[in-house]
CSV table of C-alpha atoms in Angstrom, one decimal:
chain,number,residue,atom,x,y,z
X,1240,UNK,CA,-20.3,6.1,13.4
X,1241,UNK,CA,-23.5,5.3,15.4
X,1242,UNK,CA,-25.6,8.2,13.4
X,1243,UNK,CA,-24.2,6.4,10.0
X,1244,UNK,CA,-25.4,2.5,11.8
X,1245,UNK,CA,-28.9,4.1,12.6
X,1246,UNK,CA,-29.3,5.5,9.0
X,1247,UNK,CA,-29.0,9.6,10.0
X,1248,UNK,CA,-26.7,10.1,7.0
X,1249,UNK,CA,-26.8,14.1,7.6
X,1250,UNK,CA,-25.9,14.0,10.8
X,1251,UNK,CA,-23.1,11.3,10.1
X,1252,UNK,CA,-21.8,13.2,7.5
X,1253,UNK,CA,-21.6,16.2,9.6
X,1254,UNK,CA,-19.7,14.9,12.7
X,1255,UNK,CA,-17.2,13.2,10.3
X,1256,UNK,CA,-16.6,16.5,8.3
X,1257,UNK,CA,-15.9,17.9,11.8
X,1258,UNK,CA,-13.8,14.3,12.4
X,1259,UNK,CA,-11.8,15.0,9.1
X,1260,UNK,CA,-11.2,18.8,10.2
X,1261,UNK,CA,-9.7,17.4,13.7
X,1262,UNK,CA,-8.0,14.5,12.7
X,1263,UNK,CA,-4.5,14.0,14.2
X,1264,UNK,CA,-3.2,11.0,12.2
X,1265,UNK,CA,-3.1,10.0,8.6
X,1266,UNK,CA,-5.4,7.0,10.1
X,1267,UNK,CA,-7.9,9.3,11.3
X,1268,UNK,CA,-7.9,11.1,8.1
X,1269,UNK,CA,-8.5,7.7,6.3
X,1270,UNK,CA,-11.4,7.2,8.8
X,1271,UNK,CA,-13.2,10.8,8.6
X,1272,UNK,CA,-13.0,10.3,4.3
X,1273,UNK,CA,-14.2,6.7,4.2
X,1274,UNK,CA,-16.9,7.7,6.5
X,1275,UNK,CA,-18.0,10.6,4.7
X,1276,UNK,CA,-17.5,8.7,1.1
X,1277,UNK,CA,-20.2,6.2,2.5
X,1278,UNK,CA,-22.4,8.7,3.5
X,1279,UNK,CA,-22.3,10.4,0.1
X,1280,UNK,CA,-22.6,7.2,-1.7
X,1281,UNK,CA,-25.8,6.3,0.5
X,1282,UNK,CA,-27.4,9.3,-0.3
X,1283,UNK,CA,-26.2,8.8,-4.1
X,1284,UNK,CA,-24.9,12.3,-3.9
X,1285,UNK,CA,-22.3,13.0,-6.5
X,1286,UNK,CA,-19.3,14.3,-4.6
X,1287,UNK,CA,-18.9,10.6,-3.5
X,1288,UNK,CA,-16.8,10.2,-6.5
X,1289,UNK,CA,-14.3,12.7,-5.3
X,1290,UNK,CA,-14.5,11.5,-1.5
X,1291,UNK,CA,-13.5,8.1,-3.2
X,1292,UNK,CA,-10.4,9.8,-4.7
X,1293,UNK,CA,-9.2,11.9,-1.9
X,1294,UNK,CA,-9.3,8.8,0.4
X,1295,UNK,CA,-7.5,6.8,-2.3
X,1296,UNK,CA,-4.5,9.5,-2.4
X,1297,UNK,CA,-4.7,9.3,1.5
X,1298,UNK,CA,-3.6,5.6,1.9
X,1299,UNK,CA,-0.4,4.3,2.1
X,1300,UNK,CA,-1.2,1.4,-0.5
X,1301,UNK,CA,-2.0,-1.2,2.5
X,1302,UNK,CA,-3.7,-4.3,1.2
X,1303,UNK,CA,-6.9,-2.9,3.1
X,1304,UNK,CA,-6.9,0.4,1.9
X,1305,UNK,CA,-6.8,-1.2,-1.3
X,1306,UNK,CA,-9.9,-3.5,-0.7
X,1307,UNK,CA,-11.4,-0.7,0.5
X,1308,UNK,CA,-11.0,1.7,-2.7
X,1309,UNK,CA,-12.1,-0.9,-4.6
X,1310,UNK,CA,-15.7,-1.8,-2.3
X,1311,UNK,CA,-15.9,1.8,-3.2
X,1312,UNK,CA,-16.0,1.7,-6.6
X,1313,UNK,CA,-18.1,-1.2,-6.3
X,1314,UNK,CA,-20.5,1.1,-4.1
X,1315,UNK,CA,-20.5,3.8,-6.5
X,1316,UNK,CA,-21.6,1.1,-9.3
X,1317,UNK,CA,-24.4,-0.1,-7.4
X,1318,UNK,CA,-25.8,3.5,-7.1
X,1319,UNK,CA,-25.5,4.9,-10.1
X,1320,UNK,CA,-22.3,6.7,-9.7
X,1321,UNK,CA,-20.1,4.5,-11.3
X,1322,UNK,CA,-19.9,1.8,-14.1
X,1323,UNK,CA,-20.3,-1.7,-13.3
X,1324,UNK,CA,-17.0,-3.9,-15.0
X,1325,UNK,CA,-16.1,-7.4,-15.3
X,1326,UNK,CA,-12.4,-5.7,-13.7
X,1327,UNK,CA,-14.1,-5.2,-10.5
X,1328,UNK,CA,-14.5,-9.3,-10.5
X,1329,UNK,CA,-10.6,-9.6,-10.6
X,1330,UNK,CA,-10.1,-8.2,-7.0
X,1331,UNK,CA,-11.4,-11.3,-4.8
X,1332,UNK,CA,-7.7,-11.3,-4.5
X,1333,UNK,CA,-7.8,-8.2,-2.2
X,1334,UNK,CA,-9.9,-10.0,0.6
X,1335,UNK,CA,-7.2,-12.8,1.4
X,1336,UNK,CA,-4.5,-9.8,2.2
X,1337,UNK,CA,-6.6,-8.3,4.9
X,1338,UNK,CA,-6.9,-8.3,9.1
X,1339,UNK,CA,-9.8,-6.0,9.1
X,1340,UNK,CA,-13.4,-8.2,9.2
X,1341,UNK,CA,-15.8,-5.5,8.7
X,1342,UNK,CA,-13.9,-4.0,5.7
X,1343,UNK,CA,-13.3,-7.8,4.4
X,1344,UNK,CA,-17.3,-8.9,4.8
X,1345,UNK,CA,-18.3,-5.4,3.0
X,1346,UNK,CA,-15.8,-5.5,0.7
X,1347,UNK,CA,-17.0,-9.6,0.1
X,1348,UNK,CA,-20.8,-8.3,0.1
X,1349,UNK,CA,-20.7,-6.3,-2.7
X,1350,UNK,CA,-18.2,-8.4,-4.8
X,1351,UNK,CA,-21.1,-11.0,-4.6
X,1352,UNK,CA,-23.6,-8.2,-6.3
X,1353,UNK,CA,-21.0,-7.7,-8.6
X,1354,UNK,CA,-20.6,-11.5,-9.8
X,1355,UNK,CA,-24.6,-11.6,-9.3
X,1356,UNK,CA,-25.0,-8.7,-12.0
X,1357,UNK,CA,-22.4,-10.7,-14.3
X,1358,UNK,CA,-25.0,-14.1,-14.0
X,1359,UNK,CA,-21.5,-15.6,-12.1
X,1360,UNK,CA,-24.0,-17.2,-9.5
X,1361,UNK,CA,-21.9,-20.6,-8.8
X,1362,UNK,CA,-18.8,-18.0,-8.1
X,1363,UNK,CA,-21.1,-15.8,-5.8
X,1364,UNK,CA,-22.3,-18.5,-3.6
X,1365,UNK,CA,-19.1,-19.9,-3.0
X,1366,UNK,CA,-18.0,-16.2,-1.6
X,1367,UNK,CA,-20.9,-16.6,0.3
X,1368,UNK,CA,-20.0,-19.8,2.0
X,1369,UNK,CA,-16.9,-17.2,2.9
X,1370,UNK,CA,-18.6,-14.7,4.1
X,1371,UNK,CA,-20.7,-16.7,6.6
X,1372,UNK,CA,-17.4,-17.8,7.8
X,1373,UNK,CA,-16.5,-14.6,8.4
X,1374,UNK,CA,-19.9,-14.0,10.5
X,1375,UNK,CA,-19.4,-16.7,12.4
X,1376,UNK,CA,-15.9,-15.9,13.7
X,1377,UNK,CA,-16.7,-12.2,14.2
X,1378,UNK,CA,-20.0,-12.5,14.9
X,1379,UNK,CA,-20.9,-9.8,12.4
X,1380,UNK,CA,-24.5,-10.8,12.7
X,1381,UNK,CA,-25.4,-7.9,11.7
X,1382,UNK,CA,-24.3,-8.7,8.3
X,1383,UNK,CA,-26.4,-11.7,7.8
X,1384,UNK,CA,-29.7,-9.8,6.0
X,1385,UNK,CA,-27.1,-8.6,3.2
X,1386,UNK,CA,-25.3,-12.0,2.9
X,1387,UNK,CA,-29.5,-13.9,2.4
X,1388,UNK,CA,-30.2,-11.4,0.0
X,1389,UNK,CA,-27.2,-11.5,-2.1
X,1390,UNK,CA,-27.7,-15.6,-1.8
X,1391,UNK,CA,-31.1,-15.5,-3.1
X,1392,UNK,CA,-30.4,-13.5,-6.3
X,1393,UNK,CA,-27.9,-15.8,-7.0
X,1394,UNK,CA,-29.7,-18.7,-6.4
X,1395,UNK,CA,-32.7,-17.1,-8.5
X,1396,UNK,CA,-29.8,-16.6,-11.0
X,1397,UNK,CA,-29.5,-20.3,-11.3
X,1398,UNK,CA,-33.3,-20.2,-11.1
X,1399,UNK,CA,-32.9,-22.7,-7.7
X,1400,UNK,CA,-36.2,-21.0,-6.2
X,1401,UNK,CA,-36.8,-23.1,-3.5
X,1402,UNK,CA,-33.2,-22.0,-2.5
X,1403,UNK,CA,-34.2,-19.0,-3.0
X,1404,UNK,CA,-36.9,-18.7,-1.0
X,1405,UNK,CA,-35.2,-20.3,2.2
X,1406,UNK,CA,-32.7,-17.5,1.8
X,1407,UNK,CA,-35.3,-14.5,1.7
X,1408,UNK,CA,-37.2,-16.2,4.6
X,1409,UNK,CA,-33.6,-16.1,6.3
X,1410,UNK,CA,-33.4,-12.8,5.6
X,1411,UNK,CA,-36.8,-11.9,7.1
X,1412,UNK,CA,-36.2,-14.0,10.0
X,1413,UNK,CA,-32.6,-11.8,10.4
X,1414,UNK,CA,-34.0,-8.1,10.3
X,1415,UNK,CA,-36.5,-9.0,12.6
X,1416,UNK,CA,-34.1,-10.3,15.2
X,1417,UNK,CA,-32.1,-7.1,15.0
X,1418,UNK,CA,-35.3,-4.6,14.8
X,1419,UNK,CA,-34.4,-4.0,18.4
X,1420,UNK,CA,-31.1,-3.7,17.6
X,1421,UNK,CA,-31.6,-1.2,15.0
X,1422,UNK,CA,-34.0,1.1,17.3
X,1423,UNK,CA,-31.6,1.1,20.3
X,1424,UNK,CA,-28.8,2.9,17.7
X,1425,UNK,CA,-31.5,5.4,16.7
X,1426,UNK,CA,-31.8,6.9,20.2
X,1427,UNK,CA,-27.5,7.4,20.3
């Protein structure tokens, strides 16, 4: 997963093909196909459709393997690969089911595109204000770049651009705290 974090899709891809050819348990079978559909999807390569499927006939119907099929068809919408609906808006439900906080805060990340793209900006902020709660008791820092951004198209949305501009300079202010972050993956 450390090649995937420091953005060396090919490699990522690679080692989880090998992951997926090894895998012992159904779990690590989940694991090598949702880490390969994300590497696909990244690199807006078409078989990310089909990665999606074969992980959703690999799950066992668990609240978070449903979240996560449906963060992937969000994914595919956002790059091209799949068609944005108003249906996708229908499974906030999904998130209140789950014990996994990095699926949950993806999952919430690009619900918030999703209500963005729709003009649903008062609903997108206040899955924000969830989100951030989510940071703060996982301290998914990390995350906090994607959760600025998504709040300043909202807030543009409801064309509050002082808001917006706080939240971009939040943003900002965010990636550069974790440049060094962000180099140390690239030497794993």
């Amino acid at each position: 997963h450390s090649a995937y974090l420091a953005g060396n899709l090919d490699r990522a891809s690679l080692l989880l093909r090998d992951a997926l050819e090894t895998a012992r348990t159904k779990r690590d079978v989940r694991e090598a196909l949702w880490g390969q559909f994300l590497c696909a999807v990244e690199s807006e390569q078409p078989e990310g459709r089909n990665l999606l499927n074969q992980f959703a006939a690999a799950v066992d119907q668990h609240p978070g393997d449903l979240m996560r099929i449906e963060t992937g068809r969000i994914l595919l919408a956002f790059h091209g690969l799949g068609e944005f609906s108003t249906d996708l808006l229908a499974t906030i439900h999904l998130a209140d089911h789950v014990n996994d906080c990095l699926s949950e805060s993806s999952f919430l990340n690009g619900w918030m595109g999703i209500a963005v793209y729709f003009g649903r900006y008062g609903e997108a902020l206040e899955v924000a204000s969830r989100q951030r709660a989510l940071v703060g008791t996982y301290r998914l820092d990390f995350v906090l770049p994607h959760l600025f951004l998504r709040e300043a198209t909202a807030y543009r949305g409801q064309r509050r651009f002082r808001d917006c501009r706080v939240a971009l300079d939040r943003a900002e202010a965010a990636c550069t705290e974790q440049d060094g972050f962000i180099e140390s993956l690239k030497i794993l």
